Each structure stands twice: as structure tokens, then as C-alpha cells.
């Protein structure tokens, strides 16, 4: 008697590509779809990058008004620290605005654009495939390679636009005499091509890894490797670097010698690499299944370890790998930076004794310049720790939107206990990472025989900076509890701090209140000012209030999925 | 109330919801919802997409905060007493998402340990019956297999109440029947069950009572038999007299006539409540043959889901009927 209600039939399987169709059918509509979907995103990237080019150029132009300043900068770029932060040093003997721009700016522009390229490619290929959205798209009349090709085409398009506009902006900001158009293009196009190389690498890795996050992580790791190769190669010989440098795609942009003695052919290396990588990606893509990867996922345990008991244990297993890699990566980086500290002091000392005009720039006392440099490094290190804190404090939101929070809370687990577990693991990680960063810097200096400042001052710096890091954590946690959609504001606070910290002093008429919003404003300047107990307690209190707000808010609100 | 699981407040229903309202901004998800489940009963909870089933369940679990209304769960307040109540219930969401770095077996152990200890024998049995490989990482499970992980975790321990939100939407028919076995097993132990679904056959197989909701309101509720009483029967009859008078009788719909050898064949639908009057009228017309088909739940379901205005009105009428105490006695569970 009873008939069963038919379940809705699953969507029809992908029709074989339509008449005359190929594996590329539908590429054009996908391209338009990507451009429409990402119009804001891509516009913001373009504007930011172009502004960076223009800002650097203008800042260097201002600097060149001071006699000897560029020359001193050139000398600085010959030191190991300079090489790490800059490039192969073309034109440092006669350092012009353009030479400085190309030597120091290239690697950072490649970094910024490569991050954009990697995110773009993974977003439109692997991440899309991972969610079921792409399945819907594929089921329509769309060829197998169409999504990847659409991602690459839009990537090239954006990079070309950025390169052209940036070249105009640079020449515009620096003047056509100082920065000829051809050289500007030489720099920006070289940078764009290197960035596309990393985008293509991301495409290959997207075929290998099953998960978008894995593909992004691997691609960034490849960038880190390319960065290290380039530094190692350049450290041995300046200007120009060694053969080793040429193994890094970053070098292919640096070696155009823009504004010094422009040559175009290194870019051909990028073009060849891009074509080879795309070919490799196509081969891999044809061999694998939709949704599958090449790196097989390992089997897991049938039973949980006895220690996996309770939300704290779970939060720890979720966050420990990220903590481990952050500690290793950042620890090594700050250790390496620490080993460079003595060079800074010696170099400035030589410079000042040779050329008294330099004293105006660096001060009379070389040791203060070294500590000034240290202060900037500490600022970078703390910003990295704050970024870690922001990422980890946003983990609860990911748990919630994925629906895992719901299953946990449907068990006898109170909201306070669950959030407490997440936040205490995040806090623990932030404390450990801050300690590792600061003491790695100290240890690097000790290894090369730099015993001043000693362990004591470094510990003071660690203690003074820690509450600020926790303020970022608490801020994101409170946002998660009261306005989960706005957790992204944590990044805005970090960006604001960065801006105020580095550019604030340059801007006249900046109201004091603008500084107060930056948690790091309240931290005494590292190695220069004394430890400030009031600031320490004050920041700690702010962090505590934010944590408390998080718990109060989270207990009151709805748990939402999707 | 014969089966009262230990620890439950005596006499209190497992679930009792009265006039529940919940909005998300401008969206009214629940608009005066009524729902009751007595102890030891398996209650079906039916409604089309977006009707508010999951929202109701999330309110019951203390995940969402009600705007207004009365909600009691196992004699307690689902928001305030969440932790204590969750010791006594198990929940399976419709769309299960698991921790990417854990295997299915680890996820089951983790969830089970949040309440108590893991009974290895029971776990092995459930894994075997559900044909689930516990060593796969969560990301590599299909939708159905993720759902099985949640089902195994839910059936691991004896609880007073099972809350299941479309638990079989990803299961194949074989697994569905395994699932039904476990629901029956739980019922035999005295566990109450709230089972939300779109699938009637599923509800019909195991449920004692059914509540149908639409747009955040209950439109129908009662035992399966009671619901059939509320609905229409399809009548086909051949009469020798003039059937014109039938169409004006109360409760008669869609009258169609055809002339046949024996007289006139009449087909129509009649509200079961009005069938007496119709029979009296028919006998005056000289009945040659007569068949009346009881409505399938299918029809019942379609009527509440159909989009035509007339059906809308019918639904509203029945909602009004359902509000009368007499039409809605829920105590009569077997
Ligand atoms: N977090 C939310 N924010 C806004 N609207 C929501 C939210 N959750 C649910 N809704 C809305 O509430 C209504 C009821 O949703 P609910 O998920 O309870 O339906 P359902 O009966 O479970 O449907 P389905 O059968 O598709 O699972 C829908 O209109 C939905 O769009
Ligand atoms: Mg639902």
C-alpha cells in the first residue's frame, strides 16, 4: 500500500564534451566567471602592489635628496644582512634610486605577487575541486583541463596588468630621467614572470596534493627554498651572485639588471619554466582522477590513542604540527638573523670612520645602530608571532562553520570547556613561539660571539612583548564570540600595527590616538627603553578582559553551521 | 507512561515543545512550532527542505537559543542544562563533518570518551554491521561513510534519547535497514527517538507517531492511524441514480462522472471525517459497486508539500484541526 517517495535523482553525470568539444570546452565562460567572482579580490591586490611600487620609488626618491644617503645604503647592501634583505647588488657602487629599487625591491615584489599567484591558482583548481562546487561545474559542459587553464589565463592576465600599471607608476613617481620606462618594464615584467612561475608550481602541486591547504603550504615551501637558494648564491659574490643564484626563479627577475644595464634574456628562463611546468601539470592532471591526488593519504589508526581524551587533547593534536613548523621555520630564520648582528655593528663603524657624513644617518655610536637594527628585527618577529596567534584564535571559527563544533557540543561538553581548550592550546603555542623567536635571535648572536645584549635583556624583551601577542589572540577570540563573521578584523589590526609601527613616525600630524590602537605602541622599544611594569600589567589586563569577553559572548550566542 | 528510563523525571515527556519561535534576522525559521515525544516512543519528524527540522533539533540541543516558547528536554531546559542533558542523549547530524586529521575510528573513540569509556566489543560489532573501515582519514570518507561514523558513535552507548537529523540521507538501502535494526533495538531498551526525515517509508517502518511541519509550524501530528483519519479517501462507485447531489455535500472534492453500462461511475475524494454523510447520500442513489482507498502517507505528505494554493489552505485548515485537543491525543502510544 505504501509507496516510497522517490529520492531526488543525483545530477546527471557529465555529458561527454559537446559537439566539437575538447578538454578545453567552457574555458572562456570559466574565465569570465573567475574574473567576476574575484573582481574585488584581484582589484585589491592590484592596487596594493601598484601602491607598493610607487611608495618605494617615492621613498627612495626622497632619500636621494640627502647627499650620501643612497651611497650609504649601497654600502649596507654589500653586507650579509643587506644581501639577505636585498638582492644580487647590481649597481651598488653607484647606487641610484632605480638600482636601489631593483636590487632591494625585486625580491619583496616577487614574494607579494607569488603569494597572490599561489593563492589564486589553488583557489580556482584544487580548493574548488575539494569542495563539491567544481563537480557541479564539471557536470556542465566543461572540459577536463578547462578549470586549470582558466585559472592560469586569469593569473597571466592579472600579472600582466599589474606589471604594466606598476611600470607606469614607478616611472611616474621617479621621473622619466631617473627611471626610464624600459627599465621599469624590465623590472615589473620580470617580477610578474617569476610570480607566474610560482603560480605554475602551485598548479603542479595542486595535482599532487589532495587538499588545497596542502598545495598552498607546499608551494610556499618551494618559495622559501627559492628564497634561500638565491640568498646563498648571492652571499658568496656581490654584485651578480653565483651560478647557485640562478637556480632560483627569484633570480630570473633580479638578473635583468634593471636600471643598471638592462638585459631581457633572463626572463626567457621564466617563460621556459612556466611552459615546462604547465606541460607537467597537464600530464599529471590527465593521469589522476577527479578529486584525487598523487600523494596517497596514509591510513590512520583504528582506535584512538589513550591520550585523545577531551577537547584539550583534540585541540592539541590539531595545532601541534602548525606550532612545530612555525617554531622550526621562524626559529631558524631569527637564528640566522642573529648571526648577522656583529656585521651590522662593524660595517657601520667602518662606514662612519671613513665618511663623517654617515654619522648623520646612523648616529655616532655604532653599537646603538646595532640595537636599532635589533629593535626592528624584534618588531618583525613579534608581528610573526601575532600572526600565528591570530590564525590559531580563528581555529574555533573553522570548527564551527565546518559543523564539528556542533557534534562536540551535542556531547556533554560545556561551551566554556570547549573554548577554553581551544584558547589555552592557542595561547600556549603563542607563548612558546614568542620565546623561540626571541631566544633564537639571542642564540644566533651568541654563536658568532656577540654577547651584548645578553640573556637578561632578551628575556626582558620576551616578557615585554608577550602580553601584546596575547592581546591579538584575545581580540580575535572576542570577535569569534560576539561577531563571528568579523574574525578577519584580527588581520586588520595586525596590518594597522604594521603600518603605524613602520610608517607612523614618518607621517606628520598623526594624532596620538592613532597610535594608541596599536598594541605594540605600548610595548617599550626593545633594547632601548627599560622594561615597563605598568605597560606589562596593562596589556595583560587588556588581554584578560578580551579573553573573558570571549567566554561570556560564546556562552550566549547561537552555534551556526555553514 | 509505562517505560520511564532511569533518571528521567517521572511523567515528563522526552521532548515537549510548545509555541516555539526562532528567527535568523529576517528569516522566520520556526513560527509557533509544537512537538511532543513521550518516553520510549519513536517519533517521526517530517518536513520539506527548509521547514525548520534542523533548527528545531539545534534548539533542542542547546546550540541555538529560542526566541520564545516552551522547550523541555528529558525534563530539563535544553539551554541551561545542556551538559547534564547531553550525557543522556546522542545526536547524529544530517551533514556530518569530521576532524581532517583523525581517522574514523579515532573520531568514534574521541566522541565516545566525551561521555564515558569505549566498549570495544560494541564498537567492533557496530563497525562490522555498518561495514565501516575505521582506519580511513576523515577526509577520504564518502558522505555515507561519514554518516556511519556519526551513527556508530551515537549507538555506542545506551542513552535515554536519540536525536537523529536525516540520518539515512547518505546511506544505501542495505545500511538503512541496519540502521533501522539499531533504532528498534534502542526502542526495545526504552530509548526515545526523534527521527527527522524526508523519507516516508523510513518513518513508517519504525515510528509510532509522526509530526509534519512546514514553514516552521506543525501542520499535522499524531499516530500514523490518527493521521490517516485526518485525510481523504479516494472513492470510486457506480450508482444507478443521479449523482448530482454529491458534489454539494460537505467534505467532498473533485467529483468526476462517466456514464457506464450499469449507470454512472463517480470518482471523488472525501474527507474521512465526513464519510458518514456521503454513505447515507450514496445509499439513496442505489449503489452498484463501491471501492474506497485509504490514503497512503505519500498522499498525505504530498498534500502538505504541494505548492498549490488550495493545498495551502487545506494545510492551514488541518493545522487548525490539529490544534484541537481531541484531534491530537498523543498519549495513545503503544
Ligand atoms: N544560521 C542561519 N541563518 C539564517 N537562516 C537560517 C539559518 N539556519 C537555518 N536558516 C533558515 O531557517 C529555515 C529552516 O532551516 P532548517 O535547516 O531548520 O530546515 P530543515 O527542515 O532542516 O531543512 P532540510 O530538510 O533541508 O534539512 C530555512 O529557511 C533556512 O534557510
Ligand atoms: Mg536539516
Tab-separated table of N, CA, C and O in Angstrom, chain A residues 1-7 130 210-213 297-314 317-318 399 402-415 417-418 555-561, chain B residues 22 24 58 61-65 79 83 86-87 89 91 93 96-103 105-106 109-115 120 123 133-135 137 139-140 153-154 168-169 171 176 198-199 201 204 228 294-296 298 301-302:
chain	number	residue	atom	x	y	z
A	1	UNK	N	0.812	-1.188	0.000
A	1	UNK	CA	0.000	0.000	0.000
A	1	UNK	C	0.858	1.256	0.000
A	1	UNK	O	0.589	2.237	-0.655
A	2	UNK	N	1.907	1.148	0.745
A	2	UNK	CA	2.724	2.343	0.871
A	2	UNK	C	3.711	2.451	-0.277
A	2	UNK	O	4.404	1.501	-0.576
A	3	UNK	N	3.711	3.553	-0.878
A	3	UNK	CA	4.738	3.777	-1.886
A	3	UNK	C	5.786	4.704	-1.293
A	3	UNK	O	5.479	5.539	-0.465
A	4	UNK	N	6.997	4.508	-1.720
A	4	UNK	CA	8.073	5.328	-1.175
A	4	UNK	C	8.246	6.567	-2.032
A	4	UNK	O	8.214	6.481	-3.257
A	5	UNK	N	8.445	7.642	-1.359
A	5	UNK	CA	8.716	8.879	-2.083
A	5	UNK	C	10.068	8.710	-2.755
A	5	UNK	O	11.034	8.350	-2.131
A	6	UNK	N	10.100	8.948	-4.061
A	6	UNK	CA	11.368	8.806	-4.773
A	6	UNK	C	12.384	9.789	-4.225
A	6	UNK	O	12.084	10.952	-4.021
A	7	UNK	N	13.586	9.299	-3.960
A	7	UNK	CA	14.625	10.256	-3.591
A	7	UNK	C	15.008	11.034	-4.834
A	7	UNK	O	14.971	10.510	-5.929
A	130	UNK	N	38.057	20.394	-4.243
A	130	UNK	CA	37.875	19.795	-2.916
A	130	UNK	C	36.459	20.035	-2.414
A	130	UNK	O	35.835	19.145	-1.847
A	210	UNK	N	46.047	16.333	-2.347
A	210	UNK	CA	44.593	16.236	-2.434
A	210	UNK	C	43.885	17.453	-1.854
A	210	UNK	O	42.719	17.658	-2.090
A	211	UNK	N	44.601	18.226	-1.042
A	211	UNK	CA	43.933	19.298	-0.323
A	211	UNK	C	44.506	20.660	-0.675
A	211	UNK	O	45.716	20.808	-0.840
A	212	UNK	N	43.613	21.627	-0.755
A	212	UNK	CA	44.019	22.971	-1.095
A	212	UNK	C	45.070	23.504	-0.132
A	212	UNK	O	46.073	24.091	-0.539
A	213	UNK	N	44.852	23.251	1.148
A	213	UNK	CA	45.806	23.769	2.129
A	213	UNK	C	47.173	23.148	1.946
A	213	UNK	O	48.202	23.800	2.068
A	297	UNK	N	46.878	9.422	0.594
A	297	UNK	CA	46.696	9.710	2.009
A	297	UNK	C	46.942	8.418	2.787
A	297	UNK	O	46.445	7.359	2.412
A	298	UNK	N	47.706	8.517	3.845
A	298	UNK	CA	48.024	7.308	4.610
A	298	UNK	C	46.828	6.840	5.419
A	298	UNK	O	45.922	7.591	5.717
A	299	UNK	N	46.876	5.573	5.793
A	299	UNK	CA	45.820	5.040	6.657
A	299	UNK	C	46.001	5.583	8.074
A	299	UNK	O	47.117	5.883	8.487
A	300	UNK	N	44.908	5.644	8.796
A	300	UNK	CA	45.000	6.118	10.173
A	300	UNK	C	44.871	4.962	11.151
A	300	UNK	O	44.832	3.796	10.750
A	301	UNK	N	44.795	5.297	12.404
A	301	UNK	CA	44.631	4.275	13.432
A	301	UNK	C	43.169	3.842	13.498
A	301	UNK	O	42.281	4.627	13.239
A	302	UNK	N	42.950	2.580	13.898
A	302	UNK	CA	41.575	2.118	14.061
A	302	UNK	C	41.006	2.593	15.392
A	302	UNK	O	39.819	2.857	15.513
A	303	UNK	N	41.881	2.707	16.394
A	303	UNK	CA	41.441	3.190	17.704
A	303	UNK	C	42.276	4.409	18.079
A	303	UNK	O	43.429	4.505	17.699
A	304	UNK	N	41.669	5.303	18.829
A	304	UNK	CA	42.400	6.497	19.233
A	304	UNK	C	43.393	6.146	20.333
A	304	UNK	O	43.194	5.200	21.086
A	305	UNK	N	44.467	6.921	20.387
A	305	UNK	CA	45.399	6.767	21.499
A	305	UNK	C	44.673	7.066	22.803
A	305	UNK	O	43.735	7.859	22.821
A	306	UNK	N	45.183	6.463	23.864
A	306	UNK	CA	44.529	6.676	25.160
A	306	UNK	C	44.540	8.153	25.535
A	306	UNK	O	43.682	8.634	26.267
A	307	UNK	N	45.504	8.896	24.997
A	307	UNK	CA	45.626	10.299	25.403
A	307	UNK	C	44.600	11.197	24.711
A	307	UNK	O	44.398	12.333	25.137
A	308	UNK	N	43.979	10.709	23.648
A	308	UNK	CA	42.989	11.551	22.959
A	308	UNK	C	41.685	11.523	23.748
A	308	UNK	O	40.754	10.795	23.438
A	309	UNK	N	41.642	12.333	24.766
A	309	UNK	CA	40.519	12.306	25.690
A	309	UNK	C	40.194	13.757	26.029
A	309	UNK	O	40.978	14.426	26.673
A	310	UNK	N	39.086	14.236	25.544
A	310	UNK	CA	38.684	15.597	25.897
A	310	UNK	C	39.115	16.631	24.872
A	310	UNK	O	40.001	16.389	24.062
A	311	UNK	N	38.440	17.783	24.909
A	311	UNK	CA	38.669	18.831	23.911
A	311	UNK	C	40.091	19.386	23.909
A	311	UNK	O	40.607	19.772	22.865
A	312	UNK	N	40.732	19.416	25.063
A	312	UNK	CA	42.094	19.950	25.103
A	312	UNK	C	43.024	19.061	24.290
A	312	UNK	O	43.813	19.546	23.467
A	313	UNK	N	42.915	17.752	24.504
A	313	UNK	CA	43.770	16.815	23.777
A	313	UNK	C	43.537	16.947	22.274
A	313	UNK	O	44.479	16.917	21.474
A	314	UNK	N	42.274	17.127	21.886
A	314	UNK	CA	41.988	17.233	20.457
A	314	UNK	C	42.560	18.528	19.890
A	314	UNK	O	43.183	18.531	18.827
A	317	UNK	N	46.198	18.065	19.291
A	317	UNK	CA	46.566	17.324	18.086
A	317	UNK	C	46.296	18.150	16.835
A	317	UNK	O	46.968	17.985	15.831
A	318	UNK	N	45.322	19.062	16.918
A	318	UNK	CA	45.036	19.877	15.741
A	318	UNK	C	46.087	20.955	15.512
A	318	UNK	O	46.349	21.339	14.396
A	399	UNK	N	36.177	25.362	13.079
A	399	UNK	CA	35.495	24.212	13.662
A	399	UNK	C	33.988	24.403	13.622
A	399	UNK	O	33.237	23.476	13.360
A	402	UNK	N	32.527	24.352	9.915
A	402	UNK	CA	32.565	23.010	9.333
A	402	UNK	C	31.516	22.102	9.969
A	402	UNK	O	31.188	21.066	9.414
A	403	UNK	N	30.990	22.486	11.149
A	403	UNK	CA	29.972	21.653	11.794
A	403	UNK	C	30.558	20.711	12.834
A	403	UNK	O	29.849	19.904	13.409
A	404	UNK	N	31.868	20.812	13.079
A	404	UNK	CA	32.477	19.909	14.059
A	404	UNK	C	32.215	20.373	15.482
A	404	UNK	O	32.149	19.576	16.403
A	405	UNK	N	32.062	21.674	15.643
A	405	UNK	CA	31.720	22.198	16.961
A	405	UNK	C	30.378	21.645	17.405
A	405	UNK	O	30.179	21.276	18.566
A	406	UNK	N	29.448	21.561	16.450
A	406	UNK	CA	28.107	21.080	16.753
A	406	UNK	C	28.150	19.655	17.324
A	406	UNK	O	27.506	19.366	18.328
A	407	UNK	N	28.917	18.763	16.663
A	407	UNK	CA	28.949	17.383	17.174
A	407	UNK	C	29.604	17.333	18.545
A	407	UNK	O	29.209	16.536	19.380
A	408	UNK	N	30.605	18.178	18.751
A	408	UNK	CA	31.271	18.149	20.055
A	408	UNK	C	30.326	18.660	21.146
A	408	UNK	O	30.220	18.071	22.210
A	409	UNK	N	29.625	19.766	20.861
A	409	UNK	CA	28.753	20.355	21.888
A	409	UNK	C	27.502	19.519	22.138
A	409	UNK	O	26.858	19.666	23.171
A	410	UNK	N	27.140	18.643	21.183
A	410	UNK	CA	25.994	17.768	21.407
A	410	UNK	C	26.355	16.663	22.396
A	410	UNK	O	25.498	15.921	22.850
A	411	UNK	N	27.637	16.540	22.689
A	411	UNK	CA	28.088	15.626	23.744
A	411	UNK	C	28.129	16.418	25.048
A	411	UNK	O	28.015	17.641	25.027
A	412	UNK	N	28.327	15.735	26.169
A	412	UNK	CA	28.356	16.513	27.425
A	412	UNK	C	29.623	17.344	27.579
A	412	UNK	O	30.480	17.041	28.398
A	413	UNK	N	29.751	18.372	26.756
A	413	UNK	CA	30.895	19.269	26.829
A	413	UNK	C	30.331	20.678	26.894
A	413	UNK	O	29.547	21.054	26.031
A	414	UNK	N	30.718	21.422	27.919
A	414	UNK	CA	30.166	22.768	28.018
A	414	UNK	C	30.892	23.675	27.037
A	414	UNK	O	32.007	23.382	26.597
A	415	UNK	N	30.256	24.770	26.692
A	415	UNK	CA	30.869	25.698	25.752
A	415	UNK	C	32.160	26.270	26.330
A	415	UNK	O	33.141	26.445	25.624
A	417	UNK	N	34.211	24.898	28.418
A	417	UNK	CA	35.277	23.917	28.387
A	417	UNK	C	35.860	23.805	26.982
A	417	UNK	O	37.068	23.748	26.786
A	418	UNK	N	34.974	23.821	25.995
A	418	UNK	CA	35.440	23.669	24.620
A	418	UNK	C	36.284	24.864	24.186
A	418	UNK	O	37.403	24.708	23.687
A	555	UNK	N	29.117	31.894	25.338
A	555	UNK	CA	28.079	31.169	26.059
A	555	UNK	C	26.685	31.625	25.691
A	555	UNK	O	25.706	30.940	25.918
A	556	UNK	N	26.592	32.837	25.165
A	556	UNK	CA	25.274	33.407	24.927
A	556	UNK	C	24.764	33.205	23.523
A	556	UNK	O	23.578	33.313	23.264
A	557	UNK	N	25.656	32.930	22.577
A	557	UNK	CA	25.190	33.046	21.200
A	557	UNK	C	24.800	31.704	20.581
A	557	UNK	O	25.079	30.650	21.135
A	558	UNK	N	24.180	31.792	19.406
A	558	UNK	CA	23.825	30.608	18.642
A	558	UNK	C	25.083	29.979	18.042
A	558	UNK	O	26.016	30.688	17.670
A	559	UNK	N	25.064	28.669	17.935
A	559	UNK	CA	26.123	27.984	17.198
A	559	UNK	C	25.630	27.811	15.768
A	559	UNK	O	24.562	27.255	15.547
A	560	UNK	N	26.372	28.330	14.819
A	560	UNK	CA	25.890	28.342	13.447
A	560	UNK	C	26.782	27.472	12.566
A	560	UNK	O	28.001	27.466	12.731
A	561	UNK	N	26.150	26.758	11.661
A	561	UNK	CA	26.914	25.942	10.720
A	561	UNK	C	26.889	26.619	9.349
A	561	UNK	O	26.154	27.563	9.158
B	22	UNK	N	11.723	30.985	16.423
B	22	UNK	CA	13.149	31.276	16.245
B	22	UNK	C	13.357	31.953	14.896
B	22	UNK	O	12.913	31.450	13.860
B	24	UNK	N	16.203	33.978	12.250
B	24	UNK	CA	17.572	34.378	11.932
B	24	UNK	C	17.456	35.686	11.183
B	24	UNK	O	17.158	35.681	9.993
B	58	UNK	N	18.434	21.787	16.698
B	58	UNK	CA	19.535	22.557	17.283
B	58	UNK	C	19.078	23.319	18.520
B	58	UNK	O	19.853	23.524	19.444
B	61	UNK	N	19.140	20.880	21.264
B	61	UNK	CA	20.485	20.537	21.725
B	61	UNK	C	21.167	21.711	22.418
B	61	UNK	O	22.327	21.619	22.798
B	62	UNK	N	20.465	22.822	22.536
B	62	UNK	CA	21.082	23.976	23.189
B	62	UNK	C	22.129	24.646	22.323
B	62	UNK	O	22.967	25.387	22.816
B	63	UNK	N	22.102	24.391	21.013
B	63	UNK	CA	23.068	25.039	20.120
B	63	UNK	C	22.519	26.386	19.672
B	63	UNK	O	23.263	27.320	19.425
B	64	UNK	N	21.206	26.448	19.546
B	64	UNK	CA	20.548	27.704	19.200
B	64	UNK	C	19.706	28.131	20.385
B	64	UNK	O	19.199	27.306	21.145
B	65	UNK	N	19.549	29.425	20.508
B	65	UNK	CA	18.762	29.977	21.589
B	65	UNK	C	17.380	30.311	21.069
B	65	UNK	O	17.272	31.002	20.065
B	79	UNK	N	18.832	24.701	27.069
B	79	UNK	CA	19.892	25.710	27.022
B	79	UNK	C	20.698	25.692	28.325
B	79	UNK	O	21.912	25.607	28.315
B	83	UNK	N	24.786	20.456	29.368
B	83	UNK	CA	25.796	19.425	29.615
B	83	UNK	C	25.181	18.202	30.284
B	83	UNK	O	25.401	17.066	29.858
B	86	UNK	N	23.036	16.302	27.826
B	86	UNK	CA	23.763	15.638	26.749
B	86	UNK	C	24.400	14.322	27.199
B	86	UNK	O	24.768	13.506	26.369
B	87	UNK	N	24.547	14.152	28.511
B	87	UNK	CA	25.005	12.855	28.992
B	87	UNK	C	24.003	11.770	28.670
B	87	UNK	O	24.338	10.609	28.604
B	89	UNK	N	21.779	11.791	25.999
B	89	UNK	CA	21.288	11.686	24.629
B	89	UNK	C	22.443	11.535	23.651
B	89	UNK	O	23.598	11.770	23.979
B	91	UNK	N	23.361	12.318	19.344
B	91	UNK	CA	22.874	13.122	18.219
B	91	UNK	C	23.636	12.733	16.951
B	91	UNK	O	24.850	12.541	16.984
B	93	UNK	N	23.984	14.412	13.194
B	93	UNK	CA	23.574	15.494	12.299
B	93	UNK	C	23.344	14.979	10.885
B	93	UNK	O	23.793	13.882	10.533
B	96	UNK	N	27.431	15.285	8.287
B	96	UNK	CA	28.477	15.051	9.274
B	96	UNK	C	29.799	15.556	8.734
B	96	UNK	O	30.189	15.241	7.617
B	97	UNK	N	30.500	16.355	9.544
B	97	UNK	CA	31.844	16.726	9.138
B	97	UNK	C	32.785	16.324	10.261
B	97	UNK	O	32.491	16.520	11.434
B	98	UNK	N	33.886	15.695	9.892
B	98	UNK	CA	34.782	15.115	10.898
B	98	UNK	C	36.129	15.825	10.903
B	98	UNK	O	36.443	16.591	9.997
B	99	UNK	N	36.926	15.555	11.894
B	99	UNK	CA	38.231	16.204	12.024
B	99	UNK	C	39.179	15.640	10.981
B	99	UNK	O	39.428	14.424	10.960
B	100	UNK	N	39.731	16.505	10.122
B	100	UNK	CA	40.516	16.033	8.991
B	100	UNK	C	41.714	15.169	9.408
B	100	UNK	O	42.105	14.282	8.675
B	101	UNK	N	42.279	15.448	10.567
B	101	UNK	CA	43.487	14.711	10.916
B	101	UNK	C	43.195	13.432	11.702
B	101	UNK	O	44.126	12.721	12.069
B	102	UNK	N	41.925	13.151	11.966
B	102	UNK	CA	41.605	11.927	12.697
B	102	UNK	C	41.033	10.884	11.744
B	102	UNK	O	40.372	11.218	10.769
B	103	UNK	N	41.280	9.628	12.046
B	103	UNK	CA	40.619	8.559	11.299
B	103	UNK	C	39.202	8.397	11.847
B	103	UNK	O	38.871	8.939	12.903
B	105	UNK	N	37.886	5.736	13.169
B	105	UNK	CA	37.957	5.043	14.450
B	105	UNK	C	38.333	5.987	15.583
B	105	UNK	O	37.766	5.924	16.682
B	106	UNK	N	39.271	6.899	15.296
B	106	UNK	CA	39.673	7.855	16.329
B	106	UNK	C	38.542	8.806	16.664
B	106	UNK	O	38.336	9.152	17.832
B	109	UNK	N	36.112	7.048	18.918
B	109	UNK	CA	36.632	6.945	20.286
B	109	UNK	C	36.577	8.294	20.996
B	109	UNK	O	36.193	8.389	22.159
B	110	UNK	N	36.992	9.330	20.261
B	110	UNK	CA	37.006	10.663	20.873
B	110	UNK	C	35.600	11.053	21.333
B	110	UNK	O	35.395	11.451	22.484
B	111	UNK	N	34.626	10.906	20.432
B	111	UNK	CA	33.261	11.300	20.772
B	111	UNK	C	32.719	10.450	21.916
B	111	UNK	O	32.036	10.957	22.812
B	112	UNK	N	33.039	9.157	21.895
B	112	UNK	CA	32.529	8.292	22.950
B	112	UNK	C	33.152	8.648	24.295
B	112	UNK	O	32.473	8.662	25.323
B	113	UNK	N	34.442	8.965	24.281
B	113	UNK	CA	35.109	9.284	25.550
B	113	UNK	C	34.621	10.596	26.142
B	113	UNK	O	34.823	10.846	27.329
B	114	UNK	N	34.036	11.448	25.331
B	114	UNK	CA	33.499	12.684	25.899
B	114	UNK	C	32.386	12.346	26.886
B	114	UNK	O	32.053	13.144	27.757
B	115	UNK	N	31.786	11.155	26.723
B	115	UNK	CA	30.712	10.797	27.636
B	115	UNK	C	31.147	9.730	28.634
B	115	UNK	O	30.782	9.786	29.796
B	120	UNK	N	34.842	-1.821	23.589
B	120	UNK	CA	35.474	-2.283	22.345
B	120	UNK	C	34.633	-3.305	21.597
B	120	UNK	O	34.614	-3.313	20.371
B	123	UNK	N	31.914	-1.540	19.782
B	123	UNK	CA	32.454	-0.801	18.639
B	123	UNK	C	32.732	-1.750	17.478
B	123	UNK	O	32.350	-1.478	16.334
B	133	UNK	N	35.185	1.029	7.518
B	133	UNK	CA	36.626	0.887	7.732
B	133	UNK	C	37.101	2.021	8.641
B	133	UNK	O	37.092	3.183	8.225
B	134	UNK	N	37.507	1.710	9.883
B	134	UNK	CA	37.821	2.789	10.829
B	134	UNK	C	39.193	3.414	10.605
B	134	UNK	O	39.522	4.391	11.258
B	135	UNK	N	39.991	2.863	9.699
B	135	UNK	CA	41.360	3.384	9.579
B	135	UNK	C	41.473	4.498	8.556
B	135	UNK	O	42.527	5.100	8.409
B	137	UNK	N	41.226	8.152	6.903
B	137	UNK	CA	41.197	9.517	7.421
B	137	UNK	C	39.870	10.164	7.028
B	137	UNK	O	39.327	9.882	5.962
B	139	UNK	N	38.875	12.832	5.791
B	139	UNK	CA	38.696	13.500	4.506
B	139	UNK	C	38.415	12.517	3.382
B	139	UNK	O	37.892	12.888	2.350
B	140	UNK	N	38.842	11.262	3.576
B	140	UNK	CA	38.700	10.332	2.469
B	140	UNK	C	37.401	9.536	2.548
B	140	UNK	O	37.131	8.715	1.693
B	153	UNK	N	29.083	6.222	16.514
B	153	UNK	CA	29.343	6.957	17.759
B	153	UNK	C	28.058	7.127	18.565
B	153	UNK	O	28.073	7.091	19.798
B	154	UNK	N	26.940	7.304	17.870
B	154	UNK	CA	25.671	7.517	18.577
B	154	UNK	C	25.153	6.234	19.208
B	154	UNK	O	24.595	6.255	20.306
B	168	UNK	N	19.752	8.974	7.480
B	168	UNK	CA	19.966	7.987	6.423
B	168	UNK	C	20.116	8.632	5.064
B	168	UNK	O	20.157	7.945	4.056
B	169	UNK	N	20.249	9.963	5.033
B	169	UNK	CA	20.246	10.618	3.722
B	169	UNK	C	21.401	10.159	2.842
B	169	UNK	O	21.330	10.273	1.633
B	171	UNK	N	22.863	6.950	3.190
B	171	UNK	CA	23.059	5.501	3.301
B	171	UNK	C	22.384	4.744	2.163
B	171	UNK	O	21.322	5.132	1.691
B	176	UNK	N	20.591	1.249	5.431
B	176	UNK	CA	19.401	1.830	6.015
B	176	UNK	C	18.701	0.790	6.886
B	176	UNK	O	18.202	1.102	7.961
B	198	UNK	N	12.939	13.170	5.248
B	198	UNK	CA	12.021	13.467	4.160
B	198	UNK	C	11.379	12.173	3.686
B	198	UNK	O	10.503	12.193	2.847
B	199	UNK	N	11.914	11.063	4.158
B	199	UNK	CA	11.554	9.791	3.523
B	199	UNK	C	10.486	9.092	4.336
B	199	UNK	O	10.699	8.684	5.477
B	201	UNK	N	8.859	6.179	3.887
B	201	UNK	CA	8.920	4.748	4.162
B	201	UNK	C	9.754	4.520	5.411
B	201	UNK	O	9.457	3.643	6.223
B	204	UNK	N	7.602	5.410	8.362
B	204	UNK	CA	6.526	4.436	8.527
B	204	UNK	C	7.017	3.143	9.164
B	204	UNK	O	6.298	2.505	9.916
B	228	UNK	N	-4.092	9.211	9.331
B	228	UNK	CA	-4.889	8.743	8.192
B	228	UNK	C	-6.341	9.180	8.354
B	228	UNK	O	-7.025	9.467	7.394
B	294	UNK	N	-7.809	3.824	1.206
B	294	UNK	CA	-7.273	4.680	2.266
B	294	UNK	C	-6.071	5.439	1.728
B	294	UNK	O	-5.396	4.947	0.835
B	295	UNK	N	-5.853	6.622	2.216
B	295	UNK	CA	-4.752	7.429	1.687
B	295	UNK	C	-3.418	6.836	2.113
B	295	UNK	O	-3.282	6.354	3.228
B	296	UNK	N	-2.461	6.846	1.211
B	296	UNK	CA	-1.116	6.449	1.628
B	296	UNK	C	-0.470	7.672	2.289
B	296	UNK	O	-0.888	8.806	2.075
B	298	UNK	N	2.121	8.789	1.499
B	298	UNK	CA	2.618	9.539	0.356
B	298	UNK	C	1.715	10.716	0.021
B	298	UNK	O	2.153	11.855	-0.087
B	301	UNK	N	1.641	13.289	2.602
B	301	UNK	CA	2.860	14.075	2.547
B	301	UNK	C	2.788	15.085	1.405
B	301	UNK	O	3.037	16.262	1.582
B	302	UNK	N	2.384	14.587	0.249
B	302	UNK	CA	2.348	15.458	-0.915
B	302	UNK	C	1.380	16.604	-0.692
B	302	UNK	O	1.605	17.711	-1.146
